[in-house]
Amino acid sequence: RLFTHVFNASGPLHHRRPGALGAALTDDRLTVTLIADGVHVHPAVIRLVWRAKPAGGVVLVTDAVAWRSARSSDRGVAHVDGAPRLPDGTLAGSSLTMPEAVRGAVTAGVDLADAVTAASTTPAALLGLADRGAIAPGRRADLVALDGGLRVQAVWCGGALAAQPPAGNGE
């Protein structure tokens, strides 16, 4: 049902041996998760994934890790070229936030409504959370208000204002 981190740390998509990536992109029963930061997956490949999957077939994820923690530093994790990396350059998760993931998908050419759905409605449905993922009667009323640059302006949880960043700081 779910293919985790499509194109991340996987073998290449080969025209004679499509393998797991070929199945992930062509089997409509599978939902794929995607790290849309332009580091884990190139913007052109982000567009490819969206074109290959039916509506509701993509879930945006962050793969965020606490790379600044003492435990991460003990392992030599450092933020290099837009992502946490091990000393050999291997990606070690991400520092991506969900608003940044939505912005990354939109910047790559994904429709804003599709990117927001992939960050909210689709994952809630996949997890069986019928009270989340959309604003409708009987739902929790979790909502994030974004400005034109897709930066967070306010957050509501259960219908109550939970956070509002200081002016000029929208993440």
PDB file of C-alpha atoms in Angstrom:
ATOM      1  CA  ARG A   1       0.000   0.000   0.000  1.00  0.00           C
ATOM      2  CA  LEU A   2       2.803   2.444   0.763  1.00  0.00           C
ATOM      3  CA  PHE A   3       6.186   2.955  -0.908  1.00  0.00           C
ATOM      4  CA  THR A   4       8.438   4.935   1.416  1.00  0.00           C
ATOM      5  CA  HIS A   5      10.645   7.779   0.146  1.00  0.00           C
ATOM      6  CA  VAL A   6      10.312   7.157  -3.583  1.00  0.00           C
ATOM      7  CA  PHE A   7      13.678   7.655  -5.367  1.00  0.00           C
ATOM      8  CA  ASN A   8      15.531   8.201  -2.082  1.00  0.00           C
ATOM      9  CA  ALA A   9      18.425   5.747  -1.562  1.00  0.00           C
ATOM     10  CA  SER A  10      16.992   3.406  -4.182  1.00  0.00           C
ATOM     11  CA  GLY A  11      18.473   1.816  -7.243  1.00  0.00           C
ATOM     12  CA  PRO A  12      17.947   3.606 -10.544  1.00  0.00           C
ATOM     13  CA  LEU A  13      14.833   3.286 -12.669  1.00  0.00           C
ATOM     14  CA  HIS A  14      16.088   1.125 -15.560  1.00  0.00           C
ATOM     15  CA  HIS A  15      14.181   0.772 -18.833  1.00  0.00           C
ATOM     16  CA  ARG A  16      14.634  -3.051 -18.936  1.00  0.00           C
ATOM     17  CA  ARG A  17      14.442  -3.749 -15.212  1.00  0.00           C
ATOM     18  CA  PRO A  18      12.051  -1.200 -13.701  1.00  0.00           C
ATOM     19  CA  GLY A  19      12.133  -2.912 -10.311  1.00  0.00           C
ATOM     20  CA  ALA A  20      10.582  -1.426  -7.206  1.00  0.00           C
ATOM     21  CA  LEU A  21      10.574   2.140  -8.552  1.00  0.00           C
ATOM     22  CA  GLY A  22       8.722   1.043 -11.679  1.00  0.00           C
ATOM     23  CA  ALA A  23       6.134  -0.718  -9.522  1.00  0.00           C
ATOM     24  CA  ALA A  24       5.811   2.280  -7.204  1.00  0.00           C
ATOM     25  CA  LEU A  25       5.140   4.635 -10.102  1.00  0.00           C
ATOM     26  CA  THR A  26       2.807   2.422 -12.139  1.00  0.00           C
ATOM     27  CA  ASP A  27       0.792   0.481  -9.557  1.00  0.00           C
ATOM     28  CA  ASP A  28      -2.156   2.709  -8.669  1.00  0.00           C
ATOM     29  CA  ARG A  29      -2.745   0.643  -5.510  1.00  0.00           C
ATOM     30  CA  LEU A  30       0.479   2.049  -4.082  1.00  0.00           C
ATOM     31  CA  THR A  31       0.820   5.450  -2.472  1.00  0.00           C
ATOM     32  CA  VAL A  32       4.331   6.897  -2.519  1.00  0.00           C
ATOM     33  CA  THR A  33       5.943   9.183   0.025  1.00  0.00           C
ATOM     34  CA  LEU A  34       8.161  11.924  -1.341  1.00  0.00           C
ATOM     35  CA  ILE A  35      10.738  14.264   0.208  1.00  0.00           C
ATOM     36  CA  ALA A  36      10.239  17.363  -1.958  1.00  0.00           C
ATOM     37  CA  ASP A  37      13.278  19.352  -0.893  1.00  0.00           C
ATOM     38  CA  GLY A  38      15.191  19.412  -4.182  1.00  0.00           C
ATOM     39  CA  VAL A  39      18.056  17.592  -2.425  1.00  0.00           C
ATOM     40  CA  HIS A  40      16.675  14.082  -1.945  1.00  0.00           C
ATOM     41  CA  VAL A  41      14.734  14.288  -5.209  1.00  0.00           C
ATOM     42  CA  HIS A  42      15.370  16.650  -8.134  1.00  0.00           C
ATOM     43  CA  PRO A  43      12.477  19.010  -9.054  1.00  0.00           C
ATOM     44  CA  ALA A  44      12.041  17.295 -12.459  1.00  0.00           C
ATOM     45  CA  VAL A  45      11.635  13.953 -10.686  1.00  0.00           C
ATOM     46  CA  ILE A  46       9.133  15.508  -8.269  1.00  0.00           C
ATOM     47  CA  ARG A  47       7.052  16.449 -11.340  1.00  0.00           C
ATOM     48  CA  LEU A  48       7.537  12.939 -12.789  1.00  0.00           C
ATOM     49  CA  VAL A  49       6.211  11.331  -9.604  1.00  0.00           C
ATOM     50  CA  TRP A  50       3.131  13.573  -9.602  1.00  0.00           C
ATOM     51  CA  ARG A  51       2.417  12.813 -13.257  1.00  0.00           C
ATOM     52  CA  ALA A  52       2.808   9.069 -12.723  1.00  0.00           C
ATOM     53  CA  LYS A  53       0.544   8.737  -9.688  1.00  0.00           C
ATOM     54  CA  PRO A  54      -3.232   9.230  -9.631  1.00  0.00           C
ATOM     55  CA  ALA A  55      -4.858  11.886  -7.434  1.00  0.00           C
ATOM     56  CA  GLY A  56      -4.181  10.984  -3.820  1.00  0.00           C
ATOM     57  CA  GLY A  57      -1.209   8.808  -4.780  1.00  0.00           C
ATOM     58  CA  VAL A  58       1.508  11.008  -3.262  1.00  0.00           C
ATOM     59  CA  VAL A  59       2.177  11.875   0.386  1.00  0.00           C
ATOM     60  CA  LEU A  60       4.662  14.613   1.204  1.00  0.00           C
ATOM     61  CA  VAL A  61       6.998  13.710   4.064  1.00  0.00           C
ATOM     62  CA  THR A  62       9.888  15.568   5.655  1.00  0.00           C
ATOM     63  CA  ASP A  63      12.219  12.770   6.823  1.00  0.00           C
ATOM     64  CA  ALA A  64      13.279  15.399   9.356  1.00  0.00           C
ATOM     65  CA  VAL A  65      15.757  14.399  12.007  1.00  0.00           C
ATOM     66  CA  ALA A  66      17.117  16.204  15.028  1.00  0.00           C
ATOM     67  CA  TRP A  67      20.478  16.593  13.322  1.00  0.00           C
ATOM     68  CA  ARG A  68      21.591  19.368  15.650  1.00  0.00           C
ATOM     69  CA  SER A  69      21.345  17.159  18.746  1.00  0.00           C
ATOM     70  CA  ALA A  70      24.468  16.093  20.625  1.00  0.00           C
ATOM     71  CA  ARG A  71      23.777  12.514  19.578  1.00  0.00           C
ATOM     72  CA  SER A  72      23.893  13.501  15.888  1.00  0.00           C
ATOM     73  CA  SER A  73      27.136  15.443  16.351  1.00  0.00           C
ATOM     74  CA  ASP A  74      28.695  12.383  17.977  1.00  0.00           C
ATOM     75  CA  ARG A  75      28.056  10.573  14.686  1.00  0.00           C
ATOM     76  CA  GLY A  76      29.574  13.378  12.642  1.00  0.00           C
ATOM     77  CA  VAL A  77      26.288  14.582  11.157  1.00  0.00           C
ATOM     78  CA  ALA A  78      26.579  18.088   9.723  1.00  0.00           C
ATOM     79  CA  HIS A  79      24.271  20.280   7.645  1.00  0.00           C
ATOM     80  CA  VAL A  80      25.893  20.467   4.188  1.00  0.00           C
ATOM     81  CA  ASP A  81      24.358  21.531   0.854  1.00  0.00           C
ATOM     82  CA  GLY A  82      20.839  21.853   2.244  1.00  0.00           C
ATOM     83  CA  ALA A  83      20.591  18.624   4.259  1.00  0.00           C
ATOM     84  CA  PRO A  84      22.084  16.728   7.211  1.00  0.00           C
ATOM     85  CA  ARG A  85      24.897  14.479   5.988  1.00  0.00           C
ATOM     86  CA  LEU A  86      27.279  11.878   7.355  1.00  0.00           C
ATOM     87  CA  PRO A  87      31.020  12.528   7.015  1.00  0.00           C
ATOM     88  CA  ASP A  88      31.098  10.577   3.713  1.00  0.00           C
ATOM     89  CA  GLY A  89      28.387  12.841   2.229  1.00  0.00           C
ATOM     90  CA  THR A  90      25.519  10.363   2.590  1.00  0.00           C
ATOM     91  CA  LEU A  91      22.188  12.010   3.397  1.00  0.00           C
ATOM     92  CA  ALA A  92      21.187  11.549   7.042  1.00  0.00           C
ATOM     93  CA  GLY A  93      17.512  12.494   6.953  1.00  0.00           C
ATOM     94  CA  SER A  94      16.532  16.098   6.315  1.00  0.00           C
ATOM     95  CA  SER A  95      15.917  19.413   8.025  1.00  0.00           C
ATOM     96  CA  LEU A  96      12.785  19.978   5.925  1.00  0.00           C
ATOM     97  CA  THR A  97       9.567  21.294   7.475  1.00  0.00           C
ATOM     98  CA  MET A  98       6.161  20.435   6.038  1.00  0.00           C
ATOM     99  CA  PRO A  99       5.552  24.003   4.800  1.00  0.00           C
ATOM    100  CA  GLU A 100       8.929  23.767   3.036  1.00  0.00           C
ATOM    101  CA  ALA A 101       7.885  20.421   1.511  1.00  0.00           C
ATOM    102  CA  VAL A 102       4.706  22.002   0.132  1.00  0.00           C
ATOM    103  CA  ARG A 103       6.736  24.940  -1.152  1.00  0.00           C
ATOM    104  CA  GLY A 104       9.285  22.545  -2.722  1.00  0.00           C
ATOM    105  CA  ALA A 105       6.558  20.642  -4.554  1.00  0.00           C
ATOM    106  CA  VAL A 106       4.939  23.855  -5.807  1.00  0.00           C
ATOM    107  CA  THR A 107       8.313  25.271  -6.869  1.00  0.00           C
ATOM    108  CA  ALA A 108       8.905  22.043  -8.819  1.00  0.00           C
ATOM    109  CA  GLY A 109       5.655  22.627 -10.712  1.00  0.00           C
ATOM    110  CA  VAL A 110       3.055  20.765  -8.661  1.00  0.00           C
ATOM    111  CA  ASP A 111      -0.331  22.477  -8.331  1.00  0.00           C
ATOM    112  CA  LEU A 112      -0.739  24.105  -4.892  1.00  0.00           C
ATOM    113  CA  ALA A 113      -4.003  22.259  -4.177  1.00  0.00           C
ATOM    114  CA  ASP A 114      -2.344  18.914  -5.012  1.00  0.00           C
ATOM    115  CA  ALA A 115       0.658  19.693  -2.796  1.00  0.00           C
ATOM    116  CA  VAL A 116      -1.578  20.680   0.134  1.00  0.00           C
ATOM    117  CA  THR A 117      -3.651  17.514  -0.347  1.00  0.00           C
ATOM    118  CA  ALA A 118      -0.432  15.462  -0.273  1.00  0.00           C
ATOM    119  CA  ALA A 119       0.506  17.108   3.033  1.00  0.00           C
ATOM    120  CA  SER A 120      -2.897  16.754   4.699  1.00  0.00           C
ATOM    121  CA  THR A 121      -5.824  14.819   3.242  1.00  0.00           C
ATOM    122  CA  THR A 122      -3.907  11.916   1.684  1.00  0.00           C
ATOM    123  CA  PRO A 123      -1.773  11.043   4.731  1.00  0.00           C
ATOM    124  CA  ALA A 124      -4.775  11.326   7.060  1.00  0.00           C
ATOM    125  CA  ALA A 125      -6.786   8.965   4.844  1.00  0.00           C
ATOM    126  CA  LEU A 126      -3.861   6.551   4.540  1.00  0.00           C
ATOM    127  CA  LEU A 127      -3.587   6.414   8.334  1.00  0.00           C
ATOM    128  CA  GLY A 128      -7.348   6.003   8.765  1.00  0.00           C
ATOM    129  CA  LEU A 129      -7.712   9.334  10.596  1.00  0.00           C
ATOM    130  CA  ALA A 130     -11.250  10.191   9.524  1.00  0.00           C
ATOM    131  CA  ASP A 131     -11.374  13.291  11.761  1.00  0.00           C
ATOM    132  CA  ARG A 132      -8.336  14.956  10.131  1.00  0.00           C
ATOM    133  CA  GLY A 133      -6.991  16.003   6.767  1.00  0.00           C
ATOM    134  CA  ALA A 134      -9.802  18.329   5.710  1.00  0.00           C
ATOM    135  CA  ILE A 135     -11.848  21.193   7.087  1.00  0.00           C
ATOM    136  CA  ALA A 136     -15.421  19.948   7.395  1.00  0.00           C
ATOM    137  CA  PRO A 137     -18.149  19.490  10.032  1.00  0.00           C
ATOM    138  CA  GLY A 138     -17.176  16.812  12.542  1.00  0.00           C
ATOM    139  CA  ARG A 139     -13.457  17.102  11.842  1.00  0.00           C
ATOM    140  CA  ARG A 140     -10.810  18.385  14.286  1.00  0.00           C
ATOM    141  CA  ALA A 141     -10.370  21.780  12.608  1.00  0.00           C
ATOM    142  CA  ASP A 142      -6.589  21.596  12.428  1.00  0.00           C
ATOM    143  CA  LEU A 143      -5.522  24.333  10.029  1.00  0.00           C
ATOM    144  CA  VAL A 144      -2.348  26.079   8.899  1.00  0.00           C
ATOM    145  CA  ALA A 145      -2.657  29.532   7.309  1.00  0.00           C
ATOM    146  CA  LEU A 146       0.054  30.285   4.746  1.00  0.00           C
ATOM    147  CA  ASP A 147       0.903  33.561   3.042  1.00  0.00           C
ATOM    148  CA  GLY A 148       1.548  33.986  -0.697  1.00  0.00           C
ATOM    149  CA  GLY A 149       5.120  32.732  -0.226  1.00  0.00           C
ATOM    150  CA  LEU A 150       3.757  29.595   1.497  1.00  0.00           C
ATOM    151  CA  ARG A 151       5.149  30.666   4.870  1.00  0.00           C
ATOM    152  CA  VAL A 152       3.221  29.839   8.032  1.00  0.00           C
ATOM    153  CA  GLN A 153       1.140  32.723   9.378  1.00  0.00           C
ATOM    154  CA  ALA A 154      -0.953  30.892  11.976  1.00  0.00           C
ATOM    155  CA  VAL A 155      -1.764  27.380  13.201  1.00  0.00           C
ATOM    156  CA  TRP A 156      -5.038  26.125  14.687  1.00  0.00           C
ATOM    157  CA  CYS A 157      -5.343  22.783  16.475  1.00  0.00           C
ATOM    158  CA  GLY A 158      -8.809  21.519  17.246  1.00  0.00           C
ATOM    159  CA  GLY A 159     -10.189  24.902  16.193  1.00  0.00           C
ATOM    160  CA  ALA A 160      -8.082  26.867  18.704  1.00  0.00           C
ATOM    161  CA  LEU A 161      -5.273  29.203  17.681  1.00  0.00           C
ATOM    162  CA  ALA A 162      -2.098  27.371  18.700  1.00  0.00           C
ATOM    163  CA  ALA A 163       0.697  29.403  17.136  1.00  0.00           C
ATOM    164  CA  GLN A 164       1.332  32.587  15.293  1.00  0.00           C
ATOM    165  CA  PRO A 165       4.931  33.383  14.336  1.00  0.00           C
ATOM    166  CA  PRO A 166       6.323  36.818  15.093  1.00  0.00           C
ATOM    167  CA  ALA A 167       5.987  39.299  12.230  1.00  0.00           C
ATOM    168  CA  GLY A 168       8.540  38.568   9.524  1.00  0.00           C
ATOM    169  CA  ASN A 169       9.240  35.011  10.696  1.00  0.00           C
ATOM    170  CA  GLY A 170       7.001  32.559   8.858  1.00  0.00           C
ATOM    171  CA  GLU A 171       8.225  29.019   9.481  1.00  0.00           C
TER     172      GLU A 171
END
